[in-house]
Amino acid sequence: MSSGVSGVFGRNAFNEATMRECLPKNVFQSLKRTLDGEQPLDPATADVIANAMKDWAIAKGATHFCHWFQPMTGLTAEKHDAFISPTKDGRTIMEFSGKELTQGEPDASSFPSGGLRATFEARGYTAWDCTSPVFVKEDGKNITLYIPSAFCSYTGEALDKKTPLLRSMDALSRQAVRVLKALGNGCTNVKRVIATMGPEQEYFLVDQSFCAKRLDLVLAGRTLFGAKPPRGQELEDHYFGSLHERIANFMNEVNHELWKLGVTAKTQHNEVAPAQYELAPVFSTVNVAADHNQLTMDTLQKVARRHGFVCLLHEKPFAGVNGSGKHNNWSMATDTGINLLDPGDTPHDNMVFLVMLCAVIRAVDQYAMLLRASVANAGNDHRLGANEAPPAIVSVFLGEQLTDIFEQLAKGSAKSSKRGGQLKLGVSTLPHLPKDSTDRNRTSPFAFTGNKFEFRMVGSSQSISGPSFTLNTIVAETLSEIADVLEKASDVPAAAQKILQDIATQHARIVFNGDNYSEEWAAEAARRGLPNIRAAVEALKTIPSPQNIALFTKHGVLSENELRARTEIFLEVYSRQINVEAQTMLTMARRQILPACCEYSARLGEAVTAVSGAGVKAEAQKAMLQKVCDLIATLQTRIEALEKARAGAAGTKGHERQAEAYRTDVVPAMQALRVVADELEVLMDARLWPLPTYAEMLFVR
Ligand code: ADP
Ligand code: MG
C-alpha cells in the first residue's frame, strides 16, 4: 500500500476501484450498468457483491453492517446487525446476503412521517443506494460496514431526504438530455446529465470545558444567553488568519478521517467570526456530496471531542457574531464530461451554456419562494436577512460579463463577451495575473461563480438534500418547458434565440449585482415584486402551494401527500426546537441566573449595611443594589411571561398554528428574557456569574 494521502484516501470506501478489484469481471460490469441507470440489480449479482463486500469489510475488522439513511429529522439513522450466523453445531459463520445488502426493514414507527403512516403501520424499508459508495466506519472499537440507503414506508412513500434527491437527479437528467438533443450543438451523444455539488461547511469550535457548563450549548447547540464580549469580530483578524496549532491538529485529524472514507476534504480556513472555521470538499455527484456532507458533520463533531472541543453546527451559536452557513456550489455535467455551466471563452456564442444559464435564472425567479422555503429552519431565522448572511430575498448575481450578455439577449441576440484582461501588480517580480471576467459578490444568495452557481442561504446544520432536490427540480421544470418548444421547432437556433430573449426580458428582475445587505436593496426588491420572507414558519407554509404540488408531481419527485407530510414535519420540528430552547432558557434562568443574582444582591445588601455602619456614605452600593434588584424583578416577570407563552404554544393544536404561536409568542419572550439576563451579566461580580462568557468561549483556545 502506498503511503501518504494517496495511500489513505478511500481506504475504507468500497469505491469503483475497490469493486473492480474485488468483483468478478461480469459482476462488476453488471453493477456498472445499474450504476449508469440502465438496468436494475438482479438478485444473483447482489449476492456476489454482498459476499465480496463482507470479505472486504471483515478484513478491515468490521463485525457489523448497517443500512444508513437520512430520516426527515436532520440526523442520519442506523441500526447495526452483526454478520454472524449460528451453525447447528454451536459455532458461527460470517454471512451477508444480497438481500441484506439491498433491503432492510427497520422498525420505522418512531421516525416522523408527517401523517404518511400511523404507528400501527410501523413497517418501513431501506433500500441500498448503489450510486453512493459503501464504506467502513470506525467508531472507537466498533467497526461497521455502512450501506447508504433510501428509506420509505410500507406503501412506498419517501420518509427520507435521499429518495427525492435521487428522483430529482433523474428528472433533471431527463429534461437536460432532451434540451441537449434538441439543440444539437455537439451534445447529442449525451446519455445522462449529472447534478454536481461542492458544499462548503462552516462550523464553530468551543473548548469542551466551557460547553459542559452551558446547558444551552449542550441541549440547544447555541447560546441562549450571553452579553456582548469586549471584543467581537470587529478587528476582522480571524478570517483567513494563520491556524492556531490546536485547531490545525484538529483539522489534520478530520482530514485523515474523511480521506479514509473517500471524502475529498480539500479546503480549510478560519472564517469571519472568532472560533469559526470552514471545510470544503472537491465537488461530486450531488447524492454522494449529500452523504459525504453528513459524514463530514459527523466527523467534525467526533474528532472535536478527541481534541477537547465541541463542534457547533448550529446556524447561530453566538448572537452578535457571524452565523454559519453552507455554500452549496451546484452545476450540471454531462456523462461525457462537459460542465454545462462553463461559459468558455466566448459565452455569447455558446448556445448550450446560454440555454442552461437562462433555464436556471428562470427557475430561480419562478420558484424563489420555494428555494427560500428549502432552507427554512429555526436556526436560519437568525441569519437570513440579518446583515451578515444573504438576505431572505432570493436574487441572482451574474457579474459584469454575463449581465452584459443577458442584457444583449433581451434585445435580440448576444454579439460579444466582455473580457477580463490582465492584472498588472506593478512589481516586476510578481506574475501578471489573468483577470476573471467577473468579480465576486459575497452578499448574493445565489451567485454565479465562474462555472457554477453558489447557493449561500443553506444553513450549516441542514442536510444539503432539501435545497438540492429543490434546485434540481425547478431547473428540470424550466428545461422541460424549453425542450417542449425546441422539439417542435422547425428552426431550432431561431427558437432557442427567442427563448433566451423571452427569459432575459421576463426574468431581468431576479438579477441583482449590488450589495444584498443594504436597505436600498430590500426596498428595490419590493418594487420588483420579489418575495422577502423573513421567518421560517412563513416560508414553510408556502410549500404545498398548487404551483409546487404541480411541479413535484409532474417530475415524479414528491407526491402531493409526500410534500404535505414533509411540510408538517418541518413545522413540527420548528416548534420542537423552539420549545427545547425555551425550556432550556427557563431552566437556566430559574436555577442558575436568578440564584446567582439573588446572591449578588444579598452581598450588595451586606456591603451597604457594613459601609453605612462604619459611618461612611454607601450611595454607590445602594444604587447598585437598587439596579440589581430592579433587574431581578424584571427577570422574574419575564421568566413568567416566557413560561406562559411556551405553555400556550405547546397547547396549540395543528402544526401550522402551533409553529406560528412559537414564532410570534415564544421567540419574542425568549428575546426579552435574554436581554435582561445579559444586562445583569455585565453588572455582576464575575466570580458569581454561573456561565462561561462569550469572551471565554470565543477566544480561549
Ligand atoms: P470559492 O467559493 O472560494 O470559489 P472554490 O472555487 O474552491 O471556492 O469552490 C468551492 C466549491 O465549489 C468546492 O467544493 C468546489 O469543488 C466546488 N465546485 C467547483 N466546481 C464545481 C462544479 N462544476 N459543480 C459543483 N461544485 C463545484
Ligand atoms: Mg464559496
XYZ file of C-alpha atoms and ligand atoms in Angstrom:
729
model
C 0.000 0.000 0.000
C 1.331 3.421 -0.892
C 1.988 5.850 1.911
C 0.856 9.456 2.365
C -2.530 10.867 1.499
C -2.998 8.787 -1.624
C -2.422 5.661 0.445
C -5.031 6.728 2.962
C -7.589 8.144 0.573
C -10.629 5.937 0.104
C -9.050 3.153 2.158
C -12.354 2.497 3.914
C -14.620 3.045 0.907
C -15.865 0.289 -1.340
C -15.485 2.563 -4.323
C -15.256 1.783 -8.001
C -11.561 0.932 -7.860
C -12.101 -1.491 -4.960
C -15.124 -3.037 -6.659
C -13.144 -3.573 -9.831
C -10.520 -5.370 -7.752
C -12.860 -7.459 -5.595
C -15.639 -8.405 -8.005
C -15.627 -10.900 -10.869
C -15.493 -9.012 -14.154
C -19.028 -9.847 -15.304
C -20.483 -8.890 -11.921
C -18.638 -5.599 -11.951
C -19.913 -4.851 -15.446
C -23.444 -5.725 -14.463
C -23.217 -3.394 -11.468
C -21.807 -0.650 -13.705
C -24.888 -0.899 -15.876
C -27.048 -0.482 -12.784
C -24.964 2.490 -11.697
C -25.493 4.065 -15.104
C -29.231 3.649 -14.671
C -29.503 1.105 -17.481
C -30.840 -1.928 -15.586
C -31.950 -2.903 -12.086
C -29.672 -5.093 -9.988
C -30.533 -8.782 -10.218
C -30.536 -10.881 -7.008
C -27.739 -13.230 -8.097
C -25.420 -10.294 -8.762
C -26.394 -8.749 -5.438
C -25.377 -11.951 -3.634
C -21.925 -11.930 -5.202
C -21.432 -8.240 -4.429
C -22.589 -8.685 -0.829
C -20.167 -11.522 -0.301
C -17.234 -9.532 -1.691
C -18.208 -6.550 0.435
C -18.398 -8.703 3.551
C -14.927 -10.164 2.978
C -13.529 -6.711 2.331
C -15.176 -5.244 5.438
C -14.200 -8.153 7.710
C -10.590 -7.798 6.572
C -10.836 -4.249 7.915
C -12.069 -5.510 11.257
C -15.797 -4.963 10.706
C -18.164 -7.113 12.743
C -21.446 -5.430 11.807
C -23.241 -3.869 8.882
C -25.947 -1.235 8.824
C -28.278 0.462 6.423
C -27.518 4.144 6.833
C -30.286 6.569 5.933
C -31.434 10.152 6.359
C -34.817 10.422 8.029
C -36.717 13.696 7.925
C -35.244 14.988 11.189
C -31.827 16.370 10.293
C -29.690 13.498 11.526
C -28.744 10.190 9.979
C -30.074 6.880 11.255
C -28.527 3.436 11.533
C -29.232 0.094 13.162
C -26.353 -2.355 13.323
C -26.534 -6.096 12.688
C -23.631 -8.487 13.187
C -22.553 -10.634 10.250
C -22.768 -13.696 12.483
C -24.953 -16.606 11.612
C -25.031 -19.547 14.098
C -24.475 -23.061 12.776
C -26.174 -26.221 14.038
C -23.046 -27.406 15.829
C -22.852 -24.313 18.023
C -20.327 -22.330 16.043
C -20.927 -19.275 13.932
C -20.067 -18.233 10.413
C -19.983 -14.743 8.963
C -22.740 -14.196 6.421
C -24.102 -11.325 4.406
C -26.610 -11.923 1.614
C -27.601 -9.879 -1.388
C -30.979 -9.364 0.217
C -29.385 -7.986 3.377
C -27.327 -5.650 1.226
C -30.154 -4.346 -0.902
C -33.020 -4.213 1.571
C -33.501 -3.540 5.240
C -36.558 -3.304 7.382
C -36.041 -1.151 10.441
C -38.986 -0.686 12.764
C -39.940 2.722 11.470
C -42.600 3.663 13.968
C -40.519 6.244 15.784
C -39.456 8.212 12.736
C -41.622 11.181 11.846
C -43.815 10.511 8.837
C -45.948 13.645 8.800
C -49.061 11.506 8.860
C -47.962 9.258 5.996
C -48.242 6.274 8.246
C -49.890 5.519 11.555
C -47.779 3.935 14.286
C -49.590 0.647 13.933
C -48.349 0.565 10.338
C -44.796 0.598 11.532
C -43.138 -1.059 8.601
C -40.516 0.932 6.789
C -37.979 -0.212 4.248
C -34.468 0.835 3.481
C -33.081 0.253 0.000
C -29.412 0.260 -0.951
C -28.424 3.305 -2.991
C -25.668 1.755 -5.064
C -24.696 5.139 -6.540
C -23.097 6.188 -3.235
C -20.129 4.066 -2.114
C -20.492 1.707 0.814
C -17.864 2.371 3.498
C -16.411 1.063 6.718
C -16.606 3.404 9.678
C -14.522 3.161 12.819
C -16.223 4.415 15.966
C -13.887 3.611 18.795
C -13.509 -0.164 18.721
C -16.712 -0.622 16.788
C -16.055 -1.168 13.099
C -19.109 -1.299 10.864
C -19.936 -1.606 7.194
C -22.207 1.294 6.231
C -24.642 0.936 3.363
C -26.038 4.279 2.131
C -29.779 3.737 1.759
C -33.090 5.307 0.913
C -35.941 4.970 3.396
C -39.614 4.574 2.546
C -42.887 3.464 4.088
C -44.761 0.204 3.583
C -46.729 1.964 0.860
C -43.579 3.192 -0.909
C -43.777 6.809 0.180
C -40.476 8.552 0.823
C -39.719 9.033 4.503
C -36.255 10.416 3.964
C -34.173 13.059 2.244
C -32.330 10.837 -0.172
C -35.285 9.452 -2.121
C -36.496 12.800 -3.504
C -32.892 13.778 -4.190
C -32.349 10.676 -6.325
C -35.679 11.220 -8.056
C -34.797 14.857 -8.762
C -31.465 13.831 -10.271
C -33.323 11.579 -12.700
C -35.768 14.366 -13.509
C -33.017 16.872 -14.163
C -31.129 14.414 -16.307
C -34.204 13.551 -18.381
C -35.045 17.154 -19.144
C -31.479 18.335 -19.704
C -30.842 15.486 -22.144
C -33.998 16.435 -24.051
C -32.756 20.004 -24.386
C -29.262 18.940 -25.426
C -30.613 16.564 -28.053
C -32.937 19.212 -29.428
C -30.170 21.813 -29.551
C -27.735 19.554 -31.405
C -24.548 21.541 -30.797
C -22.236 18.569 -30.279
C -24.045 17.235 -27.206
C -26.369 14.762 -28.944
C -24.404 11.755 -27.678
C -25.091 12.668 -24.060
C -26.982 9.936 -22.230
C -27.138 11.469 -18.764
C -26.725 14.807 -17.095
C -25.485 14.767 -13.523
C -26.082 17.437 -10.894
C -22.771 18.220 -9.208
C -22.279 19.714 -5.768
C -19.485 21.020 -3.595
C -20.833 22.079 -0.183
C -18.649 24.392 1.899
C -19.276 23.696 5.590
C -18.920 26.349 8.298
C -18.674 25.476 11.986
C -17.533 26.707 15.395
C -15.145 25.061 17.825
C -15.524 25.786 21.522
C -13.496 24.314 24.350
C -15.332 21.386 25.896
C -14.818 22.673 29.438
C -16.940 25.746 28.679
C -19.628 23.803 26.857
C -20.049 21.428 29.775
C -21.044 24.387 31.915
C -23.623 25.678 29.455
C -26.880 23.801 29.311
C -27.884 25.842 26.253
C -24.904 24.550 24.254
C -25.492 21.015 25.480
C -29.214 20.935 24.735
C -29.832 23.522 22.035
C -26.448 23.776 20.308
C -26.453 27.546 20.647
C -26.084 30.115 23.398
C -29.414 31.421 24.646
C -27.809 33.942 26.996
C -24.556 35.856 26.804
C -23.594 39.516 26.908
C -21.638 41.021 24.060
C -17.922 40.477 24.779
C -15.465 43.396 24.969
C -14.141 42.168 21.663
C -16.097 40.511 18.870
C -15.203 40.142 15.218
C -14.649 43.874 14.583
C -10.881 43.588 14.204
C -11.503 41.239 11.278
C -8.262 39.451 12.033
C -9.645 35.930 12.219
C -10.808 35.463 8.632
C -8.109 33.569 6.729
C -5.791 34.112 9.719
C -2.993 31.649 10.445
C -4.242 28.463 12.069
C -3.818 28.052 15.801
C -1.822 24.884 16.476
C -4.593 23.159 18.385
C -7.017 23.905 15.543
C -4.523 22.764 12.921
C -4.118 19.440 14.722
C -7.861 19.052 14.831
C -8.204 19.796 11.123
C -5.413 17.414 10.287
C -7.199 14.569 12.019
C -10.554 15.495 10.462
C -8.981 15.388 7.018
C -7.420 11.998 7.616
C -10.656 10.516 8.904
C -12.540 11.911 5.919
C -9.949 10.837 3.381
C -10.138 7.292 4.694
C -13.873 7.350 3.979
C -13.245 8.667 0.481
C -14.487 12.172 1.287
C -12.448 14.680 -0.710
C -11.833 17.223 2.076
C -9.795 19.896 0.355
C -10.015 23.461 1.616
C -9.811 24.668 5.223
C -9.539 28.098 6.750
C -10.543 30.408 9.584
C -13.920 32.037 8.991
C -15.174 35.541 9.819
C -16.177 35.056 13.458
C -13.623 34.174 16.118
C -13.690 30.386 16.740
C -15.362 29.848 13.347
C -13.894 27.683 10.591
C -14.724 26.222 7.205
C -14.107 22.988 5.374
C -14.855 22.359 1.691
C -14.571 19.163 -0.325
C -13.951 18.759 -4.033
C -17.350 18.583 -5.696
C -19.026 15.309 -6.679
C -22.394 13.946 -7.759
C -24.943 15.716 -5.578
C -26.140 12.477 -3.999
C -22.636 11.482 -2.945
C -21.987 15.059 -1.837
C -25.047 14.882 0.431
C -23.873 11.626 2.029
C -20.353 12.943 2.374
C -21.561 16.163 3.928
C -23.390 14.121 6.581
C -20.171 12.206 7.206
C -18.282 15.485 7.382
C -20.609 16.895 10.035
C -20.401 13.654 11.979
C -16.608 13.545 11.741
C -16.196 17.194 12.751
C -18.181 16.540 15.912
C -16.472 13.287 16.745
C -12.922 14.488 16.202
C -13.657 17.726 18.079
C -14.307 15.666 21.230
C -10.953 13.944 20.860
C -9.293 17.347 20.848
C -11.196 18.724 23.817
C -13.535 20.814 21.685
C -17.204 20.793 20.925
C -18.074 21.442 17.288
C -21.154 23.617 16.915
C -23.019 23.222 13.643
C -25.920 25.488 14.596
C -26.667 28.384 12.254
C -26.217 30.940 15.030
C -24.358 29.719 18.088
C -23.478 33.245 19.246
C -25.534 36.418 18.930
C -23.661 39.409 17.550
C -21.055 37.487 15.559
C -21.361 35.748 12.223
C -23.523 32.693 11.949
C -22.686 29.562 9.989
C -23.977 28.546 6.612
C -23.336 26.051 3.959
C -22.465 27.264 0.494
C -23.884 24.836 -1.996
C -21.894 25.040 -5.216
C -24.047 23.463 -7.880
C -23.703 22.713 -11.556
C -24.702 20.178 -14.204
C -22.251 17.909 -16.010
C -22.798 15.533 -18.913
C -21.743 11.905 -18.738
C -19.289 12.880 -21.468
C -17.572 15.244 -19.053
C -18.841 18.679 -20.074
C -19.754 21.198 -17.363
C -22.931 22.732 -18.781
C -22.438 25.936 -16.804
C -18.945 26.523 -18.121
C -19.191 29.721 -20.194
C -15.998 29.068 -22.178
C -14.035 31.986 -23.625
C -16.905 33.408 -25.647
C -20.097 32.824 -23.683
C -22.171 34.985 -26.042
C -21.953 32.353 -28.777
C -22.047 29.296 -26.509
C -25.677 28.310 -27.061
C -25.703 25.319 -24.718
C -24.303 27.436 -21.901
C -26.743 30.291 -22.532
C -29.750 27.993 -22.542
C -28.653 26.290 -19.321
C -27.867 29.621 -17.667
C -31.213 31.103 -18.652
C -33.029 27.959 -17.541
C -31.515 28.370 -14.078
C -32.351 32.083 -13.943
C -35.965 31.464 -14.916
C -36.250 28.617 -12.411
C -34.915 30.746 -9.575
C -37.273 33.612 -10.384
C -40.328 31.410 -10.732
C -39.644 29.377 -7.634
C -37.891 31.942 -5.425
C -40.313 31.224 -2.575
C -39.732 27.505 -2.807
C -35.960 27.962 -2.740
C -36.361 30.201 0.281
C -38.550 27.579 1.938
C -35.998 24.855 1.203
C -33.573 26.488 3.647
C -36.118 27.440 6.301
C -35.417 26.275 9.834
C -35.349 27.827 13.277
C -31.586 28.368 13.196
C -31.540 30.084 9.820
C -34.053 32.676 11.059
C -31.130 34.256 12.919
C -29.054 34.524 9.752
C -31.101 35.298 6.686
C -31.713 38.985 6.472
C -29.601 39.829 9.488
C -26.883 41.715 7.588
C -24.267 39.033 7.753
C -25.647 36.336 5.525
C -27.614 36.642 2.329
C -30.985 38.258 2.874
C -34.223 36.323 2.828
C -34.764 37.808 -0.649
C -33.697 35.431 -3.393
C -31.838 37.053 -6.291
C -29.168 36.006 -8.781
C -25.701 37.507 -9.111
C -24.392 37.206 -12.654
C -21.434 39.576 -12.621
C -20.410 42.079 -15.226
C -19.742 39.866 -18.226
C -22.870 37.721 -18.005
C -25.136 40.600 -17.073
C -23.936 42.358 -20.214
C -24.718 39.259 -22.280
C -28.076 38.823 -20.564
C -28.948 42.402 -21.479
C -27.859 41.814 -25.072
C -30.093 38.727 -25.182
C -33.084 40.789 -24.124
C -32.508 42.984 -27.183
C -32.463 40.010 -29.560
C -29.103 38.253 -29.522
C -25.719 38.437 -27.862
C -22.864 39.530 -30.141
C -19.873 39.921 -27.833
C -18.379 38.946 -24.463
C -16.529 41.447 -22.297
C -13.037 40.218 -21.468
C -11.293 40.160 -18.134
C -7.828 41.132 -19.422
C -4.741 41.026 -17.275
C -3.983 42.323 -13.823
C -0.701 44.166 -13.519
C 0.518 44.454 -9.972
C 3.311 46.942 -10.678
C 6.036 44.735 -9.258
C 8.455 43.231 -11.747
C 8.948 40.044 -9.740
C 5.238 39.256 -9.430
C 3.481 37.413 -12.236
C 0.821 39.061 -14.403
C -2.490 37.504 -13.446
C -5.245 36.787 -15.942
C -8.227 38.698 -14.634
C -11.541 36.823 -14.213
C -14.231 38.348 -16.345
C -16.396 38.680 -13.256
C -15.715 39.885 -9.742
C -17.239 38.084 -6.776
C -20.176 39.157 -4.708
C -20.158 37.731 -1.209
C -23.578 39.133 -0.335
C -25.589 37.354 -3.011
C -27.789 34.414 -2.051
C -27.408 32.780 -5.457
C -24.241 33.747 -7.210
C -22.698 32.679 -10.485
C -19.072 31.925 -9.636
C -17.260 31.196 -12.866
C -18.646 27.813 -13.881
C -21.266 27.006 -11.242
C -23.869 28.624 -9.062
C -23.319 29.044 -5.361
C -26.483 28.876 -3.236
C -25.496 30.533 0.006
C -28.707 30.528 2.012
C -28.377 26.955 3.226
C -27.944 26.648 6.989
C -24.855 24.987 8.457
C -26.803 22.264 10.270
C -29.082 21.394 7.369
C -28.855 18.443 5.059
C -27.996 19.675 1.602
C -30.562 17.284 0.154
C -33.602 19.557 0.521
C -32.161 22.618 -1.210
C -30.511 20.356 -3.785
C -33.588 18.412 -4.819
C -35.475 21.692 -4.967
C -32.881 23.214 -7.263
C -32.695 20.105 -9.442
C -36.468 20.001 -9.794
C -37.083 23.655 -10.590
C -34.352 23.600 -13.224
C -35.786 20.333 -14.613
C -39.092 22.168 -14.947
C -37.736 25.124 -16.941
C -35.662 22.756 -19.063
C -38.784 20.729 -19.824
C -40.575 23.890 -20.950
C -37.629 24.736 -23.184
C -37.465 21.195 -24.567
C -41.195 21.287 -25.357
C -40.615 24.311 -27.605
C -37.332 23.211 -29.173
C -38.553 19.705 -30.020
C -41.379 21.156 -32.079
C -39.401 23.968 -33.702
C -38.630 23.874 -37.413
C -35.794 26.376 -36.972
C -34.129 25.346 -33.703
C -31.490 28.120 -33.477
C -34.164 30.774 -34.026
C -36.462 29.168 -31.460
C -33.609 28.978 -28.945
C -32.763 32.619 -29.558
C -36.379 33.559 -28.937
C -36.447 31.536 -25.679
C -33.328 33.315 -24.460
C -34.785 36.689 -25.364
C -38.033 35.919 -23.550
C -36.238 34.777 -20.418
C -33.878 37.759 -20.443
C -36.894 40.048 -20.729
C -39.238 38.343 -18.272
C -36.727 37.491 -15.568
C -34.448 40.533 -15.530
C -35.921 41.391 -12.129
C -34.224 38.460 -10.395
C -30.729 39.603 -11.444
C -29.029 41.818 -8.878
C -25.307 42.506 -8.711
C -25.226 45.076 -5.899
C -24.968 44.880 -2.134
C -27.605 42.441 -0.913
C -27.168 43.569 2.697
C -28.283 47.137 2.004
C -31.653 48.596 2.939
C -31.919 50.047 -0.558
C -31.970 46.531 -1.970
C -34.846 45.468 0.271
C -36.825 48.463 -0.999
C -35.803 47.867 -4.608
C -36.657 44.159 -4.355
C -40.107 45.070 -3.075
C -40.580 47.367 -6.091
C -39.534 44.476 -8.345
C -42.101 42.248 -6.672
C -39.571 39.786 -5.259
C -40.709 37.972 -2.129
C -38.965 38.744 1.160
C -39.920 36.161 3.748
C -38.006 36.631 6.955
C -39.465 33.851 9.081
C -39.061 30.130 8.552
C -42.672 29.437 9.501
C -43.973 31.842 6.865
C -41.727 30.241 4.263
C -42.619 26.665 5.216
C -46.338 27.376 4.965
C -45.959 28.164 1.261
C -44.502 24.747 0.368
C -47.720 22.875 -0.500
C -48.948 25.563 -2.929
C -50.729 24.399 -6.098
C -47.711 25.533 -8.152
C -45.304 23.459 -6.051
C -47.543 20.401 -5.937
C -47.799 20.530 -9.727
C -44.024 20.895 -10.009
C -43.049 17.996 -7.781
C -45.712 15.609 -9.034
C -45.031 16.383 -12.701
C -41.377 15.397 -12.293
C -42.063 12.451 -10.016
C -40.012 13.899 -7.168
C -42.685 14.072 -4.477
C -46.370 13.223 -4.491
C -48.828 15.694 -3.017
C -49.044 13.529 0.107
C -45.300 13.350 0.470
C -44.966 17.097 0.042
C -47.661 17.848 2.603
C -46.188 15.337 5.042
C -42.781 16.939 4.742
C -44.190 20.374 5.406
C -45.943 19.102 8.532
C -42.703 17.580 9.768
C -40.722 20.773 9.168
C -43.286 22.819 11.069
C -43.312 20.314 13.892
C -39.527 20.259 14.065
C -39.547 24.047 14.209
C -41.950 24.010 17.163
C -39.982 21.346 18.984
C -36.729 23.174 18.520
C -38.106 26.445 19.882
C -39.761 24.556 22.721
C -36.451 22.983 23.744
C -34.779 26.384 23.587
C -37.500 27.996 25.697
C -37.406 25.247 28.301
C -33.627 25.375 28.442
C -33.769 29.140 28.961
C -36.298 28.762 31.742
C -34.179 26.159 33.491
C -31.041 28.261 33.232
C -32.801 31.442 34.295
C -34.519 29.888 37.297
C -31.827 27.555 38.515
C -28.621 29.371 37.634
C -29.065 33.030 36.775
C -31.723 34.031 39.279
C -29.998 32.362 42.278
C -26.668 33.955 41.320
C -28.286 37.377 41.039
C -30.005 36.952 44.413
C -26.695 36.017 45.946
C -25.107 39.118 44.466
C -27.896 41.362 45.721
C -27.512 39.850 49.197
C -23.807 40.646 49.140
C -24.526 44.176 47.997
C -27.046 44.499 50.825
C -24.403 43.367 53.310
C -21.968 45.864 51.816
C -24.493 48.685 52.250
C -25.039 47.737 55.891
C -21.338 47.344 56.601
C -20.334 50.572 54.912
C -23.148 52.629 56.473
C -22.417 51.001 59.833
C -18.871 52.297 59.567
C -20.322 55.789 59.231
C -19.442 56.105 55.535
C -21.904 57.016 52.795
C -22.889 53.953 50.792
C -24.723 55.730 47.984
C -22.908 53.880 45.192
C -23.556 50.491 46.784
C -27.180 51.410 47.348
C -27.598 52.492 43.724
C -26.061 49.228 42.521
C -28.295 47.240 44.817
C -31.363 49.079 43.582
C -30.409 48.500 39.967
C -29.724 44.798 40.501
C -32.990 44.365 42.417
C -34.957 46.114 39.659
C -33.387 43.863 37.047
C -34.094 40.784 39.140
C -37.739 41.813 39.306
C -37.836 42.220 35.536
C -36.070 38.885 35.106
C -38.690 37.214 37.265
C -41.558 38.800 35.292
C -40.053 37.745 32.002
C -39.485 34.198 33.187
C -43.171 34.003 33.963
C -44.094 35.588 30.639
C -41.957 33.093 28.743
C -43.429 30.149 30.624
C -46.923 31.372 29.832
C -46.128 31.877 26.138
C -44.456 28.482 25.940
C -47.309 26.669 27.610
C -49.757 28.448 25.297
C -47.821 27.421 22.197
C -47.320 23.873 23.438
C -51.066 23.545 23.880
C -51.920 24.939 20.433
C -53.422 22.375 18.080
C -52.309 21.894 14.473
C -48.702 22.010 13.302
C -49.049 25.259 11.401
C -50.854 27.183 14.118
C -48.536 25.781 16.732
C -45.410 26.822 14.833
C -46.929 30.274 14.381
C -47.535 30.506 18.116
C -43.924 29.619 18.840
C -42.782 32.169 16.317
C -44.991 35.069 17.353
C -45.273 34.485 21.118
C -42.380 32.380 22.350
C -39.462 33.734 20.288
C -40.027 37.371 21.372
C -40.490 36.280 25.005
C -37.165 34.438 24.807
C -35.506 37.523 23.404
C -36.962 39.707 26.159
C -35.706 37.344 28.842
C -32.286 37.215 27.303
C -31.908 40.988 27.176
C -32.402 41.423 30.912
C -30.158 38.477 31.810
C -27.412 39.872 29.583
C -27.780 43.224 31.332
C -27.292 41.523 34.675
C -24.252 39.653 33.386
C -22.328 42.853 32.715
C -23.179 44.265 36.166
C -22.468 41.200 38.211
C -19.438 40.098 40.142
C -17.690 37.847 37.610
C -16.998 35.270 40.329
C -20.716 34.789 40.848
C -21.823 34.614 37.220
C -22.655 30.952 36.659
C -21.976 30.712 32.917
C -18.794 30.882 30.832
C -18.770 34.187 28.962
C -18.705 34.957 25.261
C -15.119 36.185 25.585
C -14.032 32.853 27.040
C -15.920 30.709 24.571
C -14.878 32.697 21.504
C -11.286 33.490 22.312
C -9.827 30.850 24.598
C -8.286 28.010 22.585
P -14.883 29.609 -3.689
O -16.261 29.561 -3.103
O -13.938 30.333 -2.820
O -14.887 29.973 -5.117
P -13.900 27.134 -4.773
O -13.758 27.735 -6.107
O -12.736 26.399 -4.250
O -14.316 28.141 -3.622
O -15.135 26.169 -4.850
C -15.979 25.957 -3.812
C -16.624 24.626 -4.016
O -17.196 24.575 -5.323
C -15.677 23.439 -3.929
O -16.294 22.446 -3.164
C -15.542 23.028 -5.360
O -15.212 21.676 -5.521
C -16.942 23.321 -5.858
N -17.070 23.299 -7.316
C -16.175 23.645 -8.252
N -16.650 23.376 -9.482
C -17.885 22.835 -9.334
C -18.886 22.323 -10.206
N -18.712 22.316 -11.515
N -20.017 21.848 -9.668
C -20.203 21.844 -8.344
N -19.315 22.311 -7.478
C -18.163 22.802 -7.947
Mg -17.510 29.894 -1.711
